[in-house]
Amino acid sequence: MTQLPDAKGFFGDHGGQFLPPEIIAVMDELNAAFKRYKDDPAFIAEFEYYQRHYTGRPSPVYLCENLTKSMGGAKIYLKREDLNHLGAHKVNNTLGQILLAKRMGKKKIIAETGAGQHGVATAATAALMGMACTIVMGAEDIERQKLNVFRMRMMGATVIPAMSGQRTLKEAVDEALGLWLQDAQNTFYLLGSAVGPHPYPAMVKHFQSVIGREAKAQIMELEHRLPDYLVACVGGGSNAIGLFADFLGDEAVKLHGVEPSGRGLTPGDHAATLTLGTPGVLHGFKSYMLQDENGEAAQVYSISAGLDYPSVGPEHSYLKDIGRAEYFTASDSDAVQAFFVLSRTEGIIPALESAHALAHAMKLASTLDKDKIILVNLSGRGDKDVAQIEQMLSDGLIQAPA
Ligand SMILES: *Cc1c(COP(=O)(O)O)cnc(C)c1O
């Protein structure tokens, strides 16, 4: 495969930098620093040190024998990103970016967050590195995610409410960008997924690619061959691209991304961007996007707040275009079902985001022979979701299996 993104940050037709000139200059500075340090032995050593001793890497791969048996087909393995410190894959990226910020001499960190998972991971790693941290969050989301807001504050972050528009993630991004530009000299913008203008998609992929690199070696050791399928949920696309990265050249390994079809594929009820979107520009990059007739980001919805973004990482759009990866959907109820099944069969409570990947993998496994291997990225643990599930059960919106 040729080296992507190209010099302008494009993966085929997607990616790039759709930004005012003053921000492009800051992106150039970031890109130069990333290029300089990503292969620097001292930087790599420091990154690996914290991954091992702070995050707890490597995370294991685990064969779900009970789940495999009950599906009656292919073997289902999990890559256990849920076992990382803070309970998800997000810390891989915040650690990498914060170490880069330190090398660049930045003193302050700014980030936006939707459900708060990226805000918590950013606040934690900022505390670790002794950096001032500001998290911008929609006022509506602050109300809905009180526990995560409290976690961020416990770790010393300042949480600022975004009060404009719908007062959720999109407004938080807009306001965080504005705050950042007031002092871009001293402030590092820590982006939470493989989205945004170049070089963020490439950089986030780089820091998350540890997932697939470890998983490949672990599966080779256990099975002495590559898996047949990789499955990961796709919000912005960081855990999926982190899993896929090391396998892109292994054409025999099929790559499946899973998007949320929410309550159904009617506008406003889902966030199935690659499935139903069209090319458009949002937040400084071009990609498939759910948009209205004026090119504005459409309303999106998913039961899992970590998946409801109206665009998607540009490399996924490229992988879709060239046919290297395929994208599927799982609904709210598919995800809730998979949430219960994994909890009951394996004693592992998955994040609702990850449960989307799991739902697809379970369906897929039952159609395949027993000698096939599926590796699912369990991007996070479900502790953060149990209160929501409990509420839905007591409201009679869902039913636990007998
Ligand atoms: C944030 C989050 C996601 C979605 O983000 P990606 O960038 O698409 O990986 C998925 N799973 C968990 C557990 C998350 O916290």
Tab-separated table of C-alpha atoms and ligand atoms in Angstrom:
chain	number	residue	atom	x	y	z
A	1	MET	CA	0.000	0.000	0.000
A	2	THR	CA	1.186	3.506	-0.741
A	3	GLN	CA	1.796	5.767	2.214
A	4	LEU	CA	-1.375	7.589	3.230
A	5	PRO	CA	-2.401	10.227	3.972
A	6	ASP	CA	-0.661	12.227	1.221
A	7	ALA	CA	1.243	15.444	1.960
A	8	LYS	CA	-2.014	17.403	2.142
A	9	GLY	CA	-3.567	14.921	4.534
A	10	PHE	CA	-5.854	13.142	2.076
A	11	PHE	CA	-6.860	9.492	2.120
A	12	GLY	CA	-8.142	9.335	-1.468
A	13	ASP	CA	-10.966	11.892	-1.586
A	14	HIS	CA	-11.246	12.241	2.186
A	15	GLY	CA	-9.437	14.118	4.938
A	16	GLY	CA	-7.380	17.250	4.261
A	17	GLN	CA	-7.481	20.569	6.074
A	18	PHE	CA	-10.563	22.718	5.498
A	19	LEU	CA	-9.536	25.547	7.769
A	20	PRO	CA	-8.853	29.290	7.884
A	21	PRO	CA	-5.172	30.153	7.172
A	22	GLU	CA	-4.362	31.019	10.796
A	23	ILE	CA	-5.333	27.525	11.933
A	24	ILE	CA	-3.422	25.870	9.073
A	25	ALA	CA	-0.221	27.405	10.448
A	26	VAL	CA	-0.873	25.799	13.857
A	27	MET	CA	-1.644	22.456	12.164
A	28	ASP	CA	1.678	22.674	10.320
A	29	GLU	CA	3.467	23.143	13.641
A	30	LEU	CA	1.640	20.115	15.077
A	31	ASN	CA	2.382	17.999	12.013
A	32	ALA	CA	6.073	18.875	12.135
A	33	ALA	CA	6.244	17.895	15.816
A	34	PHE	CA	4.369	14.642	15.199
A	35	LYS	CA	6.678	13.717	12.303
A	36	ARG	CA	9.720	14.580	14.366
A	37	TYR	CA	8.805	12.632	17.499
A	38	LYS	CA	6.809	9.620	16.329
A	39	ASP	CA	9.994	7.730	15.394
A	40	ASP	CA	12.182	9.324	18.049
A	41	PRO	CA	13.560	6.540	20.303
A	42	ALA	CA	13.295	8.600	23.513
A	43	PHE	CA	9.679	9.562	22.727
A	44	ILE	CA	8.783	5.959	21.907
A	45	ALA	CA	10.439	4.727	25.093
A	46	GLU	CA	8.493	7.210	27.219
A	47	PHE	CA	5.204	6.362	25.488
A	48	GLU	CA	5.814	2.646	25.981
A	49	TYR	CA	6.775	3.157	29.611
A	50	TYR	CA	3.431	4.806	30.433
A	51	GLN	CA	1.463	2.340	28.336
A	52	ARG	CA	2.941	-0.504	30.322
A	53	HIS	CA	2.991	0.955	33.826
A	54	TYR	CA	0.113	3.439	33.766
A	55	THR	CA	-2.379	1.959	31.301
A	56	GLY	CA	-1.545	-1.680	32.007
A	57	ARG	CA	-0.659	-2.762	28.478
A	58	PRO	CA	-0.501	-5.137	26.794
A	59	SER	CA	-4.216	-5.867	27.085
A	60	PRO	CA	-4.949	-9.589	26.567
A	61	VAL	CA	-6.857	-11.269	23.790
A	62	TYR	CA	-9.401	-13.660	25.200
A	63	LEU	CA	-11.194	-16.602	23.575
A	64	CYS	CA	-14.899	-16.519	24.490
A	65	GLU	CA	-15.471	-20.259	24.710
A	66	ASN	CA	-18.990	-20.014	26.108
A	67	LEU	CA	-20.128	-17.374	23.656
A	68	THR	CA	-18.530	-19.281	20.766
A	69	LYS	CA	-20.337	-22.453	21.788
A	70	SER	CA	-23.685	-20.719	22.088
A	71	MET	CA	-23.342	-19.123	18.633
A	72	GLY	CA	-22.337	-22.492	17.160
A	73	GLY	CA	-19.883	-21.175	14.569
A	74	ALA	CA	-16.596	-19.272	14.307
A	75	LYS	CA	-14.350	-18.724	17.331
A	76	ILE	CA	-14.893	-15.318	18.916
A	77	TYR	CA	-11.873	-13.619	20.452
A	78	LEU	CA	-11.957	-10.269	22.281
A	79	LYS	CA	-9.163	-7.714	22.378
A	80	ARG	CA	-9.595	-6.520	25.946
A	81	GLU	CA	-9.249	-2.721	25.722
A	82	ASP	CA	-11.848	-2.656	28.508
A	83	LEU	CA	-9.064	-3.679	30.900
A	84	ASN	CA	-7.039	-0.506	30.328
A	85	HIS	CA	-6.819	2.116	33.063
A	86	LEU	CA	-9.992	4.257	32.738
A	87	GLY	CA	-11.781	1.358	31.081
A	88	ALA	CA	-11.418	1.995	27.367
A	89	HIS	CA	-9.052	2.491	24.437
A	90	LYS	CA	-9.180	6.289	24.695
A	91	VAL	CA	-6.189	6.521	27.060
A	92	ASN	CA	-3.873	5.167	24.312
A	93	ASN	CA	-4.481	8.355	22.366
A	94	THR	CA	-4.568	10.889	25.213
A	95	LEU	CA	-1.251	9.550	26.518
A	96	GLY	CA	0.387	9.821	23.095
A	97	GLN	CA	-0.900	13.325	22.427
A	98	ILE	CA	-0.059	14.652	25.880
A	99	LEU	CA	3.526	13.412	25.614
A	100	LEU	CA	3.719	15.199	22.266
A	101	ALA	CA	2.262	18.370	23.826
A	102	LYS	CA	4.979	18.223	26.468
A	103	ARG	CA	7.716	17.943	23.819
A	104	MET	CA	6.202	20.917	22.008
A	105	GLY	CA	6.495	22.997	25.169
A	106	LYS	CA	2.736	23.483	25.559
A	107	LYS	CA	1.540	24.320	29.053
A	108	LYS	CA	-2.205	23.862	28.726
A	109	ILE	CA	-4.499	21.206	27.305
A	110	ILE	CA	-7.924	21.838	25.832
A	111	ALA	CA	-10.355	19.184	24.676
A	112	GLU	CA	-14.026	18.794	23.919
A	113	THR	CA	-16.071	15.824	24.980
A	114	GLY	CA	-19.560	14.493	24.272
A	115	ALA	CA	-20.431	11.744	26.729
A	116	GLY	CA	-17.363	12.610	28.775
A	117	GLN	CA	-15.201	9.526	28.195
A	118	HIS	CA	-12.598	11.453	26.230
A	119	GLY	CA	-12.782	14.274	28.777
A	120	VAL	CA	-12.051	11.837	31.600
A	121	ALA	CA	-9.103	10.271	29.740
A	122	THR	CA	-7.743	13.738	28.910
A	123	ALA	CA	-8.165	15.001	32.488
A	124	ALA	CA	-6.374	11.911	33.828
A	125	THR	CA	-3.353	12.157	31.558
A	126	ALA	CA	-3.164	15.951	32.060
A	127	ALA	CA	-3.074	15.344	35.839
A	128	LEU	CA	-0.358	12.752	35.287
A	129	MET	CA	1.791	15.221	33.331
A	130	GLY	CA	1.035	18.190	35.588
A	131	MET	CA	-0.653	20.195	32.836
A	132	ALA	CA	-3.568	22.599	33.175
A	133	CYS	CA	-6.636	21.079	31.550
A	134	THR	CA	-9.835	22.641	30.227
A	135	ILE	CA	-12.668	20.449	28.973
A	136	VAL	CA	-15.515	21.993	26.989
A	137	MET	CA	-18.761	20.069	27.152
A	138	GLY	CA	-22.270	20.859	25.944
A	139	ALA	CA	-24.435	22.170	28.771
A	140	GLU	CA	-26.971	19.481	27.943
A	141	ASP	CA	-24.297	16.759	28.135
A	142	ILE	CA	-23.025	18.137	31.458
A	143	GLU	CA	-26.506	17.622	32.838
A	144	ARG	CA	-26.736	14.075	31.443
A	145	GLN	CA	-23.223	12.936	32.389
A	146	LYS	CA	-22.831	14.247	35.925
A	147	LEU	CA	-20.567	11.433	37.066
A	148	ASN	CA	-18.026	11.957	34.288
A	149	VAL	CA	-18.044	15.712	34.935
A	150	PHE	CA	-17.312	15.011	38.593
A	151	ARG	CA	-14.476	12.625	37.615
A	152	MET	CA	-12.884	15.321	35.451
A	153	ARG	CA	-13.121	17.872	38.263
A	154	MET	CA	-11.656	15.378	40.760
A	155	MET	CA	-8.614	15.100	38.523
A	156	GLY	CA	-8.194	18.861	38.416
A	157	ALA	CA	-9.781	19.771	35.087
A	158	THR	CA	-11.910	22.867	34.532
A	159	VAL	CA	-15.164	21.903	32.807
A	160	ILE	CA	-16.715	24.693	30.734
A	161	PRO	CA	-20.300	24.397	29.470
A	162	ALA	CA	-21.033	25.134	25.798
A	163	MET	CA	-24.266	27.133	25.872
A	164	SER	CA	-25.016	27.709	22.169
A	165	GLY	CA	-27.318	25.774	19.812
A	166	GLN	CA	-28.280	22.275	20.894
A	167	ARG	CA	-25.699	22.468	23.698
A	168	THR	CA	-24.110	19.085	22.848
A	169	LEU	CA	-20.940	17.821	21.155
A	170	LYS	CA	-21.004	19.940	18.006
A	171	GLU	CA	-21.293	23.181	20.014
A	172	ALA	CA	-18.593	21.958	22.396
A	173	VAL	CA	-16.225	21.517	19.424
A	174	ASP	CA	-17.045	25.007	18.110
A	175	GLU	CA	-16.467	26.651	21.500
A	176	ALA	CA	-13.325	24.639	22.276
A	177	LEU	CA	-11.810	25.735	18.940
A	178	GLY	CA	-12.584	29.364	19.771
A	179	LEU	CA	-10.983	29.100	23.215
A	180	TRP	CA	-7.958	27.330	21.804
A	181	LEU	CA	-7.292	30.020	19.194
A	182	GLN	CA	-7.161	32.669	21.929
A	183	ASP	CA	-3.859	31.120	23.055
A	184	ALA	CA	-2.749	28.489	20.537
A	185	GLN	CA	0.864	29.389	21.305
A	186	ASN	CA	0.685	27.755	24.754
A	187	THR	CA	-2.270	25.417	24.341
A	188	PHE	CA	-2.496	21.949	22.831
A	189	TYR	CA	-5.829	20.811	21.370
A	190	LEU	CA	-6.217	17.152	22.309
A	191	LEU	CA	-8.632	15.518	19.870
A	192	GLY	CA	-10.407	12.335	20.938
A	193	SER	CA	-10.892	10.303	17.775
A	194	ALA	CA	-9.398	9.689	14.320
A	195	VAL	CA	-11.250	12.710	12.934
A	196	GLY	CA	-10.550	16.425	12.439
A	197	PRO	CA	-8.097	18.152	10.114
A	198	HIS	CA	-4.753	16.642	9.109
A	199	PRO	CA	-2.645	15.492	10.980
A	200	TYR	CA	-5.134	14.372	13.669
A	201	PRO	CA	-6.551	11.316	11.839
A	202	ALA	CA	-3.049	10.010	11.097
A	203	MET	CA	-1.795	10.873	14.573
A	204	VAL	CA	-4.679	9.271	16.475
A	205	LYS	CA	-4.341	6.167	14.294
A	206	HIS	CA	-0.640	6.051	15.093
A	207	PHE	CA	-1.237	6.157	18.854
A	208	GLN	CA	-4.109	3.644	18.689
A	209	SER	CA	-2.303	1.224	16.359
A	210	VAL	CA	-0.845	-0.511	19.428
A	211	ILE	CA	-4.213	-2.322	19.624
A	212	GLY	CA	-3.802	-4.187	16.332
A	213	ARG	CA	-0.061	-4.666	16.696
A	214	GLU	CA	-0.497	-6.432	20.028
A	215	ALA	CA	-3.537	-8.378	18.857
A	216	LYS	CA	-1.734	-9.689	15.785
A	217	ALA	CA	1.166	-11.062	17.842
A	218	GLN	CA	-1.216	-12.490	20.453
A	219	ILE	CA	-3.425	-14.296	17.925
A	220	MET	CA	-0.347	-15.610	16.082
A	221	GLU	CA	0.900	-17.051	19.356
A	222	LEU	CA	-2.441	-18.660	20.218
A	223	GLU	CA	-3.631	-19.784	16.772
A	224	HIS	CA	-0.453	-19.696	14.657
A	225	ARG	CA	-2.353	-17.831	11.981
A	226	LEU	CA	-4.113	-14.541	11.287
A	227	PRO	CA	-7.790	-14.083	12.161
A	228	ASP	CA	-10.339	-14.232	9.334
A	229	TYR	CA	-12.314	-11.184	10.490
A	230	LEU	CA	-11.685	-8.105	12.590
A	231	VAL	CA	-14.757	-6.374	14.010
A	232	ALA	CA	-14.895	-2.975	15.736
A	233	CYS	CA	-17.532	-0.339	16.439
A	234	VAL	CA	-17.209	2.993	14.635
A	235	GLY	CA	-18.065	6.357	16.162
A	236	GLY	CA	-15.261	8.634	15.011
A	237	GLY	CA	-13.377	5.478	14.160
A	238	SER	CA	-10.321	5.471	16.427
A	239	ASN	CA	-10.625	2.058	18.069
A	240	ALA	CA	-11.496	0.511	14.694
A	241	ILE	CA	-8.579	2.074	12.802
A	242	GLY	CA	-6.277	1.230	15.719
A	243	LEU	CA	-7.284	-2.428	15.397
A	244	PHE	CA	-7.198	-2.454	11.568
A	245	ALA	CA	-3.920	-0.551	11.091
A	246	ASP	CA	-1.502	-3.463	11.312
A	247	PHE	CA	-3.704	-5.688	9.130
A	248	LEU	CA	-4.364	-3.325	6.195
A	249	GLY	CA	-1.795	-5.140	4.061
A	250	ASP	CA	-3.094	-8.603	5.022
A	251	GLU	CA	-5.709	-8.876	2.278
A	252	ALA	CA	-7.056	-12.200	3.572
A	253	VAL	CA	-8.173	-10.565	6.827
A	254	LYS	CA	-11.629	-9.042	6.390
A	255	LEU	CA	-12.244	-5.754	8.175
A	256	HIS	CA	-15.734	-4.997	9.492
A	257	GLY	CA	-16.731	-1.685	11.061
A	258	VAL	CA	-20.077	-1.423	12.861
A	259	GLU	CA	-22.108	1.786	13.092
A	260	PRO	CA	-25.164	2.497	15.223
A	261	SER	CA	-28.511	2.274	13.449
A	262	GLY	CA	-30.096	3.448	16.698
A	263	ARG	CA	-33.902	3.350	16.614
A	264	GLY	CA	-33.945	2.816	12.836
A	265	LEU	CA	-32.569	4.196	9.582
A	266	THR	CA	-34.834	7.250	9.477
A	267	PRO	CA	-33.167	10.709	9.699
A	268	GLY	CA	-32.396	11.698	13.287
A	269	ASP	CA	-32.728	8.158	14.631
A	270	HIS	CA	-29.235	6.816	13.888
A	271	ALA	CA	-25.585	7.705	13.323
A	272	ALA	CA	-24.815	5.301	10.456
A	273	THR	CA	-22.519	7.733	8.663
A	274	LEU	CA	-20.701	5.363	6.311
A	275	THR	CA	-23.890	3.466	5.555
A	276	LEU	CA	-26.111	6.437	4.677
A	277	GLY	CA	-23.885	9.526	4.538
A	278	THR	CA	-22.601	11.536	1.587
A	279	PRO	CA	-19.251	13.346	1.232
A	280	GLY	CA	-19.134	16.661	3.057
A	281	VAL	CA	-16.961	18.916	5.200
A	282	LEU	CA	-17.354	19.188	8.992
A	283	HIS	CA	-14.893	20.300	11.683
A	284	GLY	CA	-12.098	20.925	9.179
A	285	PHE	CA	-12.049	17.672	7.193
A	286	LYS	CA	-13.886	15.953	4.364
A	287	SER	CA	-15.493	12.565	4.838
A	288	TYR	CA	-18.800	10.777	4.576
A	289	MET	CA	-21.226	12.780	6.633
A	290	LEU	CA	-24.872	12.795	7.641
A	291	GLN	CA	-26.067	16.173	6.428
A	292	ASP	CA	-29.215	18.099	5.616
A	293	GLU	CA	-29.955	19.751	2.241
A	294	ASN	CA	-27.850	22.798	3.246
A	295	GLY	CA	-24.771	20.722	4.041
A	296	GLU	CA	-25.239	21.236	7.786
A	297	ALA	CA	-24.548	18.305	10.097
A	298	ALA	CA	-27.733	16.295	10.610
A	299	GLN	CA	-29.186	15.287	13.960
A	300	VAL	CA	-27.767	11.968	15.064
A	301	TYR	CA	-28.771	9.505	17.734
A	302	SER	CA	-27.533	6.292	19.336
A	303	ILE	CA	-28.167	4.598	22.662
A	304	SER	CA	-24.412	4.881	23.210
A	305	ALA	CA	-23.260	8.460	23.486
A	306	GLY	CA	-19.777	7.512	22.278
A	307	LEU	CA	-21.046	6.651	18.795
A	308	ASP	CA	-23.310	9.558	17.851
A	309	TYR	CA	-21.138	11.711	15.605
A	310	PRO	CA	-22.450	12.917	12.201
A	311	SER	CA	-19.113	12.437	10.401
A	312	VAL	CA	-16.454	9.715	10.555
A	313	GLY	CA	-12.681	9.394	10.335
A	314	PRO	CA	-11.548	10.001	6.735
A	315	GLU	CA	-9.500	6.822	6.484
A	316	HIS	CA	-12.641	4.756	7.048
A	317	SER	CA	-14.324	6.612	4.188
A	318	TYR	CA	-11.320	5.760	2.034
A	319	LEU	CA	-11.302	2.095	3.104
A	320	LYS	CA	-14.988	1.935	2.197
A	321	ASP	CA	-14.379	3.538	-1.216
A	322	ILE	CA	-11.596	1.099	-2.149
A	323	GLY	CA	-13.501	-1.873	-0.688
A	324	ARG	CA	-10.782	-2.807	1.798
A	325	ALA	CA	-13.173	-2.537	4.770
A	326	GLU	CA	-16.924	-3.077	4.956
A	327	TYR	CA	-19.309	-1.239	7.218
A	328	PHE	CA	-22.430	-2.666	8.843
A	329	THR	CA	-24.969	-1.484	11.399
A	330	ALA	CA	-26.271	-2.659	14.742
A	331	SER	CA	-29.344	-1.140	16.382
A	332	ASP	CA	-29.942	-0.044	19.962
A	333	SER	CA	-31.739	-3.283	20.683
A	334	ASP	CA	-29.026	-5.419	18.999
A	335	ALA	CA	-26.470	-3.693	21.248
A	336	VAL	CA	-28.533	-4.138	24.419
A	337	GLN	CA	-29.019	-7.814	23.549
A	338	ALA	CA	-25.271	-8.310	23.040
A	339	PHE	CA	-24.623	-6.402	26.284
A	340	PHE	CA	-26.694	-8.976	28.199
A	341	VAL	CA	-25.315	-11.980	26.297
A	342	LEU	CA	-21.647	-11.191	26.963
A	343	SER	CA	-22.395	-10.382	30.603
A	344	ARG	CA	-24.219	-13.701	31.081
A	345	THR	CA	-21.974	-16.018	29.042
A	346	GLU	CA	-18.530	-14.671	29.908
A	347	GLY	CA	-18.955	-12.467	32.987
A	348	ILE	CA	-17.740	-9.444	31.029
A	349	ILE	CA	-19.956	-6.343	30.914
A	350	PRO	CA	-19.148	-4.498	27.668
A	351	ALA	CA	-19.511	-0.787	26.943
A	352	LEU	CA	-22.651	-0.171	24.880
A	353	GLU	CA	-20.387	1.124	22.088
A	354	SER	CA	-18.447	-2.150	22.014
A	355	ALA	CA	-21.713	-4.106	22.250
A	356	HIS	CA	-22.503	-2.885	18.702
A	357	ALA	CA	-19.370	-4.646	17.408
A	358	LEU	CA	-20.209	-7.689	19.458
A	359	ALA	CA	-23.762	-7.869	18.107
A	360	HIS	CA	-22.419	-7.959	14.539
A	361	ALA	CA	-19.729	-10.503	15.437
A	362	MET	CA	-22.269	-12.834	17.073
A	363	LYS	CA	-24.455	-12.781	13.987
A	364	LEU	CA	-21.430	-13.301	11.730
A	365	ALA	CA	-20.037	-16.161	13.837
A	366	SER	CA	-23.230	-18.174	13.536
A	367	THR	CA	-22.935	-18.111	9.712
A	368	LEU	CA	-19.317	-19.332	9.660
A	369	ASP	CA	-17.547	-22.685	10.076
A	370	LYS	CA	-16.024	-23.582	13.428
A	371	ASP	CA	-12.464	-23.260	12.088
A	372	LYS	CA	-12.900	-19.539	11.351
A	373	ILE	CA	-11.644	-16.855	13.729
A	374	ILE	CA	-13.259	-13.503	14.537
A	375	LEU	CA	-11.405	-10.919	16.613
A	376	VAL	CA	-13.627	-8.253	18.171
A	377	ASN	CA	-12.275	-5.082	19.701
A	378	LEU	CA	-13.874	-4.763	23.124
A	379	SER	CA	-13.207	-1.023	23.150
A	380	GLY	CA	-14.475	-0.425	26.675
A	381	ARG	CA	-16.138	-1.775	29.777
A	382	GLY	CA	-19.783	-1.256	30.595
A	383	ASP	CA	-19.608	0.056	34.160
A	384	LYS	CA	-20.410	3.526	32.826
A	385	ASP	CA	-23.584	2.149	31.193
A	386	VAL	CA	-25.137	0.037	33.955
A	387	ALA	CA	-27.144	2.927	35.459
A	388	GLN	CA	-28.649	3.658	32.017
A	389	ILE	CA	-29.498	-0.024	31.507
A	390	GLU	CA	-31.024	-0.215	34.985
A	391	GLN	CA	-33.185	2.840	34.251
A	392	MET	CA	-34.349	1.385	30.935
A	393	LEU	CA	-35.213	-1.901	32.624
A	394	SER	CA	-37.213	-0.180	35.349
A	395	ASP	CA	-38.996	2.004	32.767
A	396	GLY	CA	-39.919	-1.186	30.910
A	397	LEU	CA	-38.124	-0.030	27.746
A	398	ILE	CA	-36.021	-3.185	27.587
A	399	GLN	CA	-36.182	-6.645	29.090
A	400	ALA	CA	-33.402	-8.688	30.604
A	401	PRO	CA	-33.114	-12.225	29.227
A	402	ALA	CA	-34.730	-14.906	31.404
B	1	LIG	C1	-15.496	6.823	22.645
B	1	LIG	C2	-15.722	5.365	22.546
B	1	LIG	C3	-15.946	4.719	21.307
B	1	LIG	C4	-16.093	5.462	20.013
B	1	LIG	O1	-14.959	6.125	19.576
B	1	LIG	P1	-14.091	5.644	18.337
B	1	LIG	O2	-13.212	6.800	18.067
B	1	LIG	O3	-15.021	5.339	17.196
B	1	LIG	O4	-13.347	4.439	18.756
B	1	LIG	C5	-16.090	3.348	21.292
B	1	LIG	N1	-16.020	2.633	22.424
B	1	LIG	C6	-15.810	3.195	23.628
B	1	LIG	C7	-15.765	2.334	24.836
B	1	LIG	C8	-15.656	4.576	23.734
B	1	LIG	O5	-15.450	5.134	24.938
